[in-house]
Short mmCIF file of C-alpha atoms in Angstrom, two decimals:
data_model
loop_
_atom_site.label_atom_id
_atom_site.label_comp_id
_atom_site.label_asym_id
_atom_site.label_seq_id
_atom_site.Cartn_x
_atom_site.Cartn_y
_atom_site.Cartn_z
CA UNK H 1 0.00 0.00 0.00
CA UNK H 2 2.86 2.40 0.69
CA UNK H 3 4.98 1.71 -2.25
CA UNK H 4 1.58 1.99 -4.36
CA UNK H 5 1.32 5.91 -2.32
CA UNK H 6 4.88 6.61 -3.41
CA UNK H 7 4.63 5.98 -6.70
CA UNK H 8 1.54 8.59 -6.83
CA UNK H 9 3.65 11.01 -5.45
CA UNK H 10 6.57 11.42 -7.85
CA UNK H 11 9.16 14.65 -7.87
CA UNK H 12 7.13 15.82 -11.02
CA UNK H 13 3.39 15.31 -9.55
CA UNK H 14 4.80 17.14 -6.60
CA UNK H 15 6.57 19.77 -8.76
CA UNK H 16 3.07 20.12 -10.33
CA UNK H 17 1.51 20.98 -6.88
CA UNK H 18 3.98 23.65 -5.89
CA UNK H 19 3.16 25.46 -9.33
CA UNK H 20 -0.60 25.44 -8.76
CA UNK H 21 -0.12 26.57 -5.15
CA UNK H 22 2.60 29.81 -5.96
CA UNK H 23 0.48 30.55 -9.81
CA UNK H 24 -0.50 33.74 -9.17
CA UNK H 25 -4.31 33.57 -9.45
CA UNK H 26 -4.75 37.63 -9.90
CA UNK H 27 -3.23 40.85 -10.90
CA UNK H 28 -0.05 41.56 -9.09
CA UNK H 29 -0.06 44.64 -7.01
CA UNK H 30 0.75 48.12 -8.45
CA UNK H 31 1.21 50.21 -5.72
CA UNK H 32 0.97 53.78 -5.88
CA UNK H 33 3.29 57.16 -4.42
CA UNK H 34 0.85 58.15 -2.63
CA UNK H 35 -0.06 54.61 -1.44
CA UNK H 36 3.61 53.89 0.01
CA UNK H 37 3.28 57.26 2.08
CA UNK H 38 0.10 56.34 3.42
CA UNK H 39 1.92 52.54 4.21
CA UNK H 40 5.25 54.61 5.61
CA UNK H 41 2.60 56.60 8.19
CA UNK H 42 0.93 53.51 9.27
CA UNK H 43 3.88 51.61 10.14
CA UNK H 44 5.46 54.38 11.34
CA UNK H 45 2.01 55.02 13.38
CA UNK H 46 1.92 51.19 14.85
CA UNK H 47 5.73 50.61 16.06
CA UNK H 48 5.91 53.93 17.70
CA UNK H 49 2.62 53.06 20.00
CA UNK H 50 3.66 49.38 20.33
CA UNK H 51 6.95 50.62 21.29
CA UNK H 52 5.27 53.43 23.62
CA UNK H 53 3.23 50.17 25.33
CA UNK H 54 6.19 48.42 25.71
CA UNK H 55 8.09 51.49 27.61
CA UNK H 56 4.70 52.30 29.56
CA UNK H 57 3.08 49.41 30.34
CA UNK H 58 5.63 46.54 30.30
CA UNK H 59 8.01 48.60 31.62
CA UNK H 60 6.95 51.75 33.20
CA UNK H 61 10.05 53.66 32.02
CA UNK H 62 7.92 56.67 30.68
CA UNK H 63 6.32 56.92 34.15
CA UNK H 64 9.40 55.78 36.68
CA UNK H 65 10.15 59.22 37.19
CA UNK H 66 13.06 59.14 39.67
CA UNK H 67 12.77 55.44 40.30
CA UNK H 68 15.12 53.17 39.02
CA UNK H 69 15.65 52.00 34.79
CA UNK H 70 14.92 48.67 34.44
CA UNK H 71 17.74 46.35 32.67
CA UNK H 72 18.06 46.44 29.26
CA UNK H 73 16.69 42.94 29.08
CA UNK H 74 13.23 43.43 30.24
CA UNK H 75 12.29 45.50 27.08
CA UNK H 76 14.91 45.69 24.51
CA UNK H 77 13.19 42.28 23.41
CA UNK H 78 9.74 43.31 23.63
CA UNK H 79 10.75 46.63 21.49
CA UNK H 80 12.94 44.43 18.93
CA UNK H 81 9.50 42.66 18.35
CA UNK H 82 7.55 45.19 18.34
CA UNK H 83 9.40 47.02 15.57
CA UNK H 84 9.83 43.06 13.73
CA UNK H 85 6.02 43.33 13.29
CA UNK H 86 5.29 46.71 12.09
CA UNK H 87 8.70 47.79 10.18
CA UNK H 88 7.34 45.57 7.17
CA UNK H 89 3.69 47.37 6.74
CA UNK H 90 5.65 49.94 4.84
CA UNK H 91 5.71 46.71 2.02
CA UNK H 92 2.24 45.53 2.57
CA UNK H 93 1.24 46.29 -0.75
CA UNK H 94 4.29 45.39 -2.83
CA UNK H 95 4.51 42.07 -0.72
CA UNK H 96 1.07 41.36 0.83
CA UNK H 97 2.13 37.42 1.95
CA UNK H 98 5.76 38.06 2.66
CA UNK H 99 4.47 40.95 5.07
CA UNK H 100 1.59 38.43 6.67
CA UNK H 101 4.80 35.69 7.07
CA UNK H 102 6.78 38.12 9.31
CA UNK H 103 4.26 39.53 11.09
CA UNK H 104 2.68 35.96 12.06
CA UNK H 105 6.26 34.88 13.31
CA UNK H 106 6.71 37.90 15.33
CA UNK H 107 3.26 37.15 17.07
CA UNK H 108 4.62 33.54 17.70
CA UNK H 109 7.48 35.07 20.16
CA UNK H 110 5.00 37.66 21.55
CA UNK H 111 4.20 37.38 25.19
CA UNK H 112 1.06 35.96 26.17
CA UNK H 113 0.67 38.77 28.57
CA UNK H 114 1.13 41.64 25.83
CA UNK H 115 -0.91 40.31 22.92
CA UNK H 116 -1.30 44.19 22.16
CA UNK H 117 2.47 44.42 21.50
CA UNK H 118 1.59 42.48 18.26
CA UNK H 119 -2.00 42.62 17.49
CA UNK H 120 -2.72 45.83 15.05
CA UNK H 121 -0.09 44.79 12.96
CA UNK H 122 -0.98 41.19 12.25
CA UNK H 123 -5.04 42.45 11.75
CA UNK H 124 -3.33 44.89 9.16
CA UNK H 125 -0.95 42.17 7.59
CA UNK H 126 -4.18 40.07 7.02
CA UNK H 127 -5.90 42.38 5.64
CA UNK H 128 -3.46 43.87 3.30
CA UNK H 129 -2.70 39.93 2.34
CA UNK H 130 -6.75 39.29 1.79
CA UNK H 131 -6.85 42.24 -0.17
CA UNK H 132 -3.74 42.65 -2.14
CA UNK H 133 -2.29 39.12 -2.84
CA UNK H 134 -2.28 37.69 -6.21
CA UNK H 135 -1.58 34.48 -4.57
CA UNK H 136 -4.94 33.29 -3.48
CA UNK H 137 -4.21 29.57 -1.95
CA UNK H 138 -1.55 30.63 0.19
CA UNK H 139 -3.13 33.51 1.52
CA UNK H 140 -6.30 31.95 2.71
CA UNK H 141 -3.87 29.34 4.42
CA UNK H 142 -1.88 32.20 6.08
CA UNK H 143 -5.10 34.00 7.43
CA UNK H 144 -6.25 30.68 8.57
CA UNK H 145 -2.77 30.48 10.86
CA UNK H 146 -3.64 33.80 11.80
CA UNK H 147 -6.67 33.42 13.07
CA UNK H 148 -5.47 30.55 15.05
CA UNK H 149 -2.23 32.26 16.90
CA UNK H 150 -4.40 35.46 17.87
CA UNK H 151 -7.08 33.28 19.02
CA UNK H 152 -4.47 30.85 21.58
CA UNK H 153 -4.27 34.05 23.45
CA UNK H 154 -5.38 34.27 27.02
CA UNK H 155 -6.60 38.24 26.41
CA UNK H 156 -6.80 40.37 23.27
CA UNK H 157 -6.34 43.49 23.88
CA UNK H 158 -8.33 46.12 25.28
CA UNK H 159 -8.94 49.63 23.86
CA UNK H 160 -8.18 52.32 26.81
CA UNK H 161 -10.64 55.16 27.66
CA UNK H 162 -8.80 57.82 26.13
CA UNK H 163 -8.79 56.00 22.78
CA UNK H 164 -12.60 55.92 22.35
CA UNK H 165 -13.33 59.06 21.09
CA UNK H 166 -10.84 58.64 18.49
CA UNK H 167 -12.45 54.80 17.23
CA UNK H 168 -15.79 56.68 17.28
CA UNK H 169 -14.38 59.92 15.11
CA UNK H 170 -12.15 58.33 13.03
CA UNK H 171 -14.60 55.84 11.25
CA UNK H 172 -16.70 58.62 10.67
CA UNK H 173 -14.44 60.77 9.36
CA UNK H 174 -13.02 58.25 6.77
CA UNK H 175 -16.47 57.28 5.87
CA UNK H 176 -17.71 60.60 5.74
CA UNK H 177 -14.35 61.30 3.30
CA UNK H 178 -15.49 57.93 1.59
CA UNK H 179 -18.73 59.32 0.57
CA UNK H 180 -17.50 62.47 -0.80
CA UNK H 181 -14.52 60.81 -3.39
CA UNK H 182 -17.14 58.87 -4.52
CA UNK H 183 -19.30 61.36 -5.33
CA UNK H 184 -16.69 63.32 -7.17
CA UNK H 185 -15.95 60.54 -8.82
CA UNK H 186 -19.13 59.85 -9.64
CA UNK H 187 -19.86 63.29 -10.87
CA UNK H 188 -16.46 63.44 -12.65
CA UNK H 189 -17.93 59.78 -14.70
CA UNK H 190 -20.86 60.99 -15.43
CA UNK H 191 -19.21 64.74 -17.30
CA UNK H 192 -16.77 62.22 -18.96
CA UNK H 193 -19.33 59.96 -20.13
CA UNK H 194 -21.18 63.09 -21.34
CA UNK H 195 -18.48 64.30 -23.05
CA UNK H 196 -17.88 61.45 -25.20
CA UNK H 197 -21.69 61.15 -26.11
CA UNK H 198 -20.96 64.82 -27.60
CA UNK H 199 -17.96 63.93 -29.34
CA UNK H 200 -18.98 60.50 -30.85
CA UNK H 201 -22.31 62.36 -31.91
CA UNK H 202 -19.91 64.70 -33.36
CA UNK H 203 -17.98 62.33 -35.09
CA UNK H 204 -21.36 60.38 -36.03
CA UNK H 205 -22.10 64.19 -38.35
CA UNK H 206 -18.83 64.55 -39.16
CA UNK H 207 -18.76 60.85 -41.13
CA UNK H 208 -22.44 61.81 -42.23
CA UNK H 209 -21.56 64.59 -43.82
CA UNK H 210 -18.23 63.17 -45.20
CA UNK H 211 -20.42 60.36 -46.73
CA UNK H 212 -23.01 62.68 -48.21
CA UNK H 213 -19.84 64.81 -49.45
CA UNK H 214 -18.58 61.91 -51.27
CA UNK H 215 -22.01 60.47 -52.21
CA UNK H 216 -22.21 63.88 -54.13
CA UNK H 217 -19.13 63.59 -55.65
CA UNK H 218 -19.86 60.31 -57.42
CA UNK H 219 -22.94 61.83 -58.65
CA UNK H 220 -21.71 64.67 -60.08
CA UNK H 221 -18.94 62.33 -61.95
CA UNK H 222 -21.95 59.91 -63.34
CA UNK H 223 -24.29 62.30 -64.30
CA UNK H 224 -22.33 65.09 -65.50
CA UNK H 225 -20.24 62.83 -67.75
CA UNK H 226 -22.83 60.40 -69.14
CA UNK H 227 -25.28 63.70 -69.87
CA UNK H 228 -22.93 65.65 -71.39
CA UNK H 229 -22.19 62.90 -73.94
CA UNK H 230 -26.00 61.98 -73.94
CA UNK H 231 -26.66 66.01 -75.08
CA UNK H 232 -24.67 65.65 -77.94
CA UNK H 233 -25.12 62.73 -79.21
CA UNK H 234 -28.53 64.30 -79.10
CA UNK H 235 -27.99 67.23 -80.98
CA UNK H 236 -25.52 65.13 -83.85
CA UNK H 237 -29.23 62.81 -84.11
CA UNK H 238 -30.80 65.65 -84.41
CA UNK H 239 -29.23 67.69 -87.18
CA UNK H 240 -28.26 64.79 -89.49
CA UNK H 241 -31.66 62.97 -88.83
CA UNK H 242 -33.17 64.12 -92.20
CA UNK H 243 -29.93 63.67 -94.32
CA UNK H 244 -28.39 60.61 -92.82
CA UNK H 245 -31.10 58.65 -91.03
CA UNK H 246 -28.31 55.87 -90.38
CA UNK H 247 -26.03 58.61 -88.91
CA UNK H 248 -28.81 59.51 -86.70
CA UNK H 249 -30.28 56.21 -85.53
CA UNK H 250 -26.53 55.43 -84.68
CA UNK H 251 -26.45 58.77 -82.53
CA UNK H 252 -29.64 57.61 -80.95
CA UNK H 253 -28.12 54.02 -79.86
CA UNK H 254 -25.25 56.16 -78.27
CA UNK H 255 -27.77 57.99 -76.46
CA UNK H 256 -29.42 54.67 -75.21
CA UNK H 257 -26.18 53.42 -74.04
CA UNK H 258 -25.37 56.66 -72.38
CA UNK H 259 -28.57 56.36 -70.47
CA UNK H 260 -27.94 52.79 -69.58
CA UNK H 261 -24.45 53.17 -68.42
CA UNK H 262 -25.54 56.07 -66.63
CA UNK H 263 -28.45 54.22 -64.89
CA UNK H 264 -26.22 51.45 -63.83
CA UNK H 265 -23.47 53.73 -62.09
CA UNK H 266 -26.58 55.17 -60.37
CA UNK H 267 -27.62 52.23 -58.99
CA UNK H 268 -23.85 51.68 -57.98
CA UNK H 269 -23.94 55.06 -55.93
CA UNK H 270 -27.08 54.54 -54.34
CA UNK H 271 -26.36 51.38 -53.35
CA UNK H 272 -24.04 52.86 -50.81
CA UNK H 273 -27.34 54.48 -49.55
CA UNK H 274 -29.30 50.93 -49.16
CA UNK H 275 -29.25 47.51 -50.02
CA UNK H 276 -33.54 47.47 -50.26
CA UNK H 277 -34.50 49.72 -53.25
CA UNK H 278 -38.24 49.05 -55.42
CA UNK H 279 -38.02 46.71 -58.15
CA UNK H 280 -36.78 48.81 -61.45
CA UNK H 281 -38.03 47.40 -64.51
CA UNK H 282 -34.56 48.28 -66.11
CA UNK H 283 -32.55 46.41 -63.84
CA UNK H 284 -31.18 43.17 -65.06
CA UNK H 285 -31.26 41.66 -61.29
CA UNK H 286 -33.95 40.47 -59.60
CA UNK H 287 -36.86 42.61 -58.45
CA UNK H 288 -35.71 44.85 -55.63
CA UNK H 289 -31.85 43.85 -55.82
CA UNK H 290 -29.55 46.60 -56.02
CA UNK H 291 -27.25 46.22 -58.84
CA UNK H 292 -23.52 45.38 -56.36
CA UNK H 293 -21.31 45.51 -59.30
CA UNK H 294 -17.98 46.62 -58.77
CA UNK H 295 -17.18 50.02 -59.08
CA UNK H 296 -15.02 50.95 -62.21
CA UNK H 297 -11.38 51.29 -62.27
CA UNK H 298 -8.85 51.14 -64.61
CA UNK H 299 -9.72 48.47 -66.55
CA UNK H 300 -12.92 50.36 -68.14
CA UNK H 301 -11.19 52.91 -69.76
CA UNK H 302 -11.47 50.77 -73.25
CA UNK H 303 -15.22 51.68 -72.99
CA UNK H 304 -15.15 55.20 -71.67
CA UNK H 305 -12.81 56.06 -73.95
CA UNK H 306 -15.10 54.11 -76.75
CA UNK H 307 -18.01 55.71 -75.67
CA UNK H 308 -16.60 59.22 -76.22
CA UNK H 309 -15.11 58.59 -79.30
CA UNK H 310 -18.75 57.87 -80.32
CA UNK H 311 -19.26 61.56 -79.66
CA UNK H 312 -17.14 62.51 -82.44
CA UNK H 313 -13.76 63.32 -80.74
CA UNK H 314 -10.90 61.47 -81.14
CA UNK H 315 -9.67 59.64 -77.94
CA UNK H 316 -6.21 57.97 -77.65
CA UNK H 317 -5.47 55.69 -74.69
CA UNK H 318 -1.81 55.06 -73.70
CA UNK H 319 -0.78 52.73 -70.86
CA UNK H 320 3.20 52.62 -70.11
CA UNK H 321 4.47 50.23 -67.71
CA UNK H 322 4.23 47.09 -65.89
CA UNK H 323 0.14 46.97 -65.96
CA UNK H 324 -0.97 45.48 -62.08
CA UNK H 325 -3.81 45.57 -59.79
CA UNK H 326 -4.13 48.46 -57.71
CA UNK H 327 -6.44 48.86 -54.28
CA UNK H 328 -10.22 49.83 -55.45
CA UNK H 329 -10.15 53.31 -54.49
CA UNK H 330 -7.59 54.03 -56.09
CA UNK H 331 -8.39 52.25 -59.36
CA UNK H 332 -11.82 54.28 -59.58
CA UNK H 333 -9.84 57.54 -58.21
CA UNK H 334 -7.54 57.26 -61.22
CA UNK H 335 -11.04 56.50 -63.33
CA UNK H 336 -12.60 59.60 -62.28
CA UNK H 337 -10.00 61.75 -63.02
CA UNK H 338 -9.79 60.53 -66.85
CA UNK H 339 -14.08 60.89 -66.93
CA UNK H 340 -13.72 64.01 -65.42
CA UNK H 341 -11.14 65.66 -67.85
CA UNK H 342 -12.83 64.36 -71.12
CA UNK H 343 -16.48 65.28 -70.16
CA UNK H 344 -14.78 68.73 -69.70
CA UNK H 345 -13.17 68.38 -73.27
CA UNK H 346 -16.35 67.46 -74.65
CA UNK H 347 -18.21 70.05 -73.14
CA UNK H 348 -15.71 72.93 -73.56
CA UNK H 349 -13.49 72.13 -76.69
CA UNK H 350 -16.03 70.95 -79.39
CA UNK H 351 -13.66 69.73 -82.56
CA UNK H 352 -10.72 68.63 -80.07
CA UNK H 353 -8.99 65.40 -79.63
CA UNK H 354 -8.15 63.81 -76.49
CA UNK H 355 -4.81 61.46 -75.21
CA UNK H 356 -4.88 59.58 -72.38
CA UNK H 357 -2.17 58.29 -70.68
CA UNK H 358 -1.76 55.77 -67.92
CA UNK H 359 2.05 54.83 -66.39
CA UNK H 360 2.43 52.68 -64.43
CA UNK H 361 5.52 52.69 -62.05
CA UNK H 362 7.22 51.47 -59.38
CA UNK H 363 6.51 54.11 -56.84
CA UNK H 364 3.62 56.07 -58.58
CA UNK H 365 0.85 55.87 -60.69
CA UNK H 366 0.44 58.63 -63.23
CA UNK H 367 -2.93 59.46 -65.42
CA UNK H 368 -2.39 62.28 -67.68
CA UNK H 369 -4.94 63.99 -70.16
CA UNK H 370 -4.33 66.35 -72.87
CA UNK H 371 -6.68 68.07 -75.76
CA UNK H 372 -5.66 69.93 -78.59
CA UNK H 373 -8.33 73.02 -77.52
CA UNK H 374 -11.27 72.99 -80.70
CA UNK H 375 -13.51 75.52 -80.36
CA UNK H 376 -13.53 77.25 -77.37
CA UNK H 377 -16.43 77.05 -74.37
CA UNK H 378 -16.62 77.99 -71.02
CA UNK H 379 -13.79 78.14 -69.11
CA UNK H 380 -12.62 75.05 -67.81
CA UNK H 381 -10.36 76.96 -64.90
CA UNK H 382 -13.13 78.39 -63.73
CA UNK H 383 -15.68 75.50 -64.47
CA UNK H 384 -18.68 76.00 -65.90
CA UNK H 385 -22.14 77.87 -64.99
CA UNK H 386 -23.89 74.63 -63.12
CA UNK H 387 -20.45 73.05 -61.92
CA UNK H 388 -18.89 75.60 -60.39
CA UNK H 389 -15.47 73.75 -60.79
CA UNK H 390 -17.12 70.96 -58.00
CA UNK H 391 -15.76 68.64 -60.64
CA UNK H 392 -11.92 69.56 -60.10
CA UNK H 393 -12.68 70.11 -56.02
CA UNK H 394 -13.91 66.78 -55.91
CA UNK H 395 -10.74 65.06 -57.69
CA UNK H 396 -8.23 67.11 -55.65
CA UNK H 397 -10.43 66.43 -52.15
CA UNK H 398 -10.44 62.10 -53.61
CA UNK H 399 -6.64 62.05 -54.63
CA UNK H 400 -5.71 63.52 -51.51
CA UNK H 401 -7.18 60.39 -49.59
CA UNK H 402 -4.57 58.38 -51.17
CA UNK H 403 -1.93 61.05 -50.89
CA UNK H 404 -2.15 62.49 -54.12
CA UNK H 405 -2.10 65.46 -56.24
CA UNK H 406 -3.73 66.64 -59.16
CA UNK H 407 -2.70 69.85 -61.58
CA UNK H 408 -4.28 71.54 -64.19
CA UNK H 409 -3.64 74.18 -66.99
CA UNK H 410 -2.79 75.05 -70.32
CA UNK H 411 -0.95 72.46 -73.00
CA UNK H 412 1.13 73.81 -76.06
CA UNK H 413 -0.93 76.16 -77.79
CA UNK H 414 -4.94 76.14 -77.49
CA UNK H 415 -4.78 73.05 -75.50
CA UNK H 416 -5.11 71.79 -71.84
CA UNK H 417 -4.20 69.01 -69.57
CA UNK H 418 -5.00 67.53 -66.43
CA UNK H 419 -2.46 65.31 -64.41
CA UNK H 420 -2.84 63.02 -61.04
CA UNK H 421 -0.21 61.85 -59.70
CA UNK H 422 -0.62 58.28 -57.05
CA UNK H 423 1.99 57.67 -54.79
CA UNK H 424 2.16 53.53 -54.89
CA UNK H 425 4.07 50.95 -52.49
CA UNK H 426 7.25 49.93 -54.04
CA UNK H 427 6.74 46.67 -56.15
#
């Protein structure tokens, strides 16, 4: 039966024990300045009156008067334990158990007459180790061994007259004091919790209004673009309808896929709106789906630039470089910016032709887009009547998100071109 015991216990079950009984089970103490002063005072506080009982009431040297010292003997002990057992409250914090350990030994060699000579420091010790220990199996053992040596006593301790005023005041006081920090803090809680209700409802209209801001920029960018070629297709079907039917029925199919490509980019911006829209009878999805396609980017250029060619001007489209997928919003950035700067040349520089160029780097993406002028419009530095140059805002406010820059301004002669410049992460 024994040898069956000992081979239970082996050096590594045993090792296993130990661990579980010193694992800190909590949050090792952080203890503060302020809270090491206030330890420093109490100490200080408890070994100068267990001293004073120890010179007063073991002794009687504070009251001997005339009479006689007694020997070194009869209290240098009593005063060596005395300071043994409060000298370590100034750690109680930092080293709740360690504390409770000294203390408990220095009640062990405490007279039986002069329990008091020990007994506010241990009831501190175990209470700084119930409160403060990370180490929760040893500490209930420790309190337990406390509770046991201050109960083999013969006589706690009595309070003496004179002290009752001050165990009546005192409680008060600190409860009173109690009351009132947690009041402040209270009030203090409830101004901070006020304070960020104001600022996340702040930053709840501030991303409002940034979404509506760009909501209005992708607008602007559908309809202005796909209008302005829809108008003019319009007006070509229009004044070559009686001459050239063919002419003008192919004008007309421009004008239809205008509309449709302007319908579906649309549905692409007010999708960001809601996801539960009325059935359109246009809409190749199911009744009531929003059209999710992805946005454009740079690989829809072929058909923007084919779709303004249709107009009648001349479009080019130039990509340099090692061609690469970019992040979304950057890809439809760089799309705006070409849309942007041809609906402009259609609707300023009648009789023009258009380049566009795409590079692709290592470090930067570059779209550029030139015209050779045609026949003068509005001004495109100053935008026109209904845009107000919202257009060009828009691009500069959208590049800048990605950390780029956009210029305008003349090219060569009559001309004009329009550059945006992407930084890019290094290949």
């Amino acid at each position: 039966m024994a040898d069956r015991l000992l081979e239970r216990v082996k050096p590594d079950r045993l090792g296993e024990w130990f661990t579980r009984l010193t694992r800190p089970t909590g949050p090792p103490p952080r203890p503060t300045r302020r809270g090491r002063t206030f330890d420093a005072a109490v100490a200080l506080a408890i070994g100068v009156s267990s001293v004073y009982y120890v010179l007063d009431n073991m002794t009687g040297i504070v009251d001997r008067g005339d009479r006689p010292v007694p020997a070194p003997g009869e209290w240098i002990g009593p005063v060596i334990v005395a300071i043994i057992a409060s000298a370590p409250l100034t750690l109680r914090r930092r080293y709740p158990l360690a504390v409770l350990w000294i203390v408990l030994a220095a009640v062990m060699v405490t007279p039986h007459d002069a329990p008091r000579l020990t007994f506010y420091a241990c009831v501190v010790a175990a209470y700084s180790a119930a409160a403060y220990s990370p180490h929760r199996i040893p500490t209930l053992a420790s309190l337990g061994v406390a509770v046991l040596l201050v109960s083999t006593d013969s006589a706690l301790p009595t309070v003496p007259d004179q002290y009752a005023p001050y165990l009546i005041l005192v409680p008060i006081v600190v409860a009173a004091n109690g009351l009132r920090t947690w009041k402040l803090r209270t009030d203090e809680g409830r101004k901070r919790l006020s304070a960020m209700e104001r600022e996340q409802a702040e930053a709840l209209r501030r991303a409002v209004e940034h979404e509506r801001a760009r909501i209005a920029r992708e607008l602007h960018d559908v309809v202005t673009h796909n209008v302005s070629v829809m108008v003019i297709q319009a007006g070509a079907a229009r004044k070559v309808m009686d001459a050239h039917p063919d002419q003008a029925r192919e004008a007309l199919l421009a004008v239809e896929a205008g509309g449709r490509a302007a319908m579906t980019e649309l549905r692409h911006v007010m999708g960001l709106l809601t996801t539960d829209t009325p059935a359109d009878p246009d809409s190749p999805g199911p009744a009531g789906m929003v059209d999710l396609a992805p946005q454009p980017g740079l690989g829809q250029l072929e058909t923007l630039v084919a779709r303004v060619c249709k107009t009648g001007m001349p479009v080019k489209l130039t990509v340099t470089g090692q061609r690469r997928p970019l992040p979304s919003g950057i890809e439809l950035a760089a799309y705006r910016v070409v849309q942007e700067a041809l609906t402009n040349t259609v609707k300023h520089a009648a009789g023009a032709s258009a380049a566009v160029t795409v590079d692709y780097a290592a470090t930067r993406l570059r779209v550029e887009i030139t015209d050779t002028g045609g026949t003068p419009g509005t001004s495109r530095t100053t935008g026109s009547a209904t845009g107000a140059g919202r257009g060009l805002i828009g691009l500069r406010e959208r590049l800048a998100v990605y950390g780029g820059t956009l210029r305008t301004g003349p090219h060569r002669a009559d001309g004009y071109r329009v550059t945006a410049l992407i930084p890019l992460e290094a290949s």
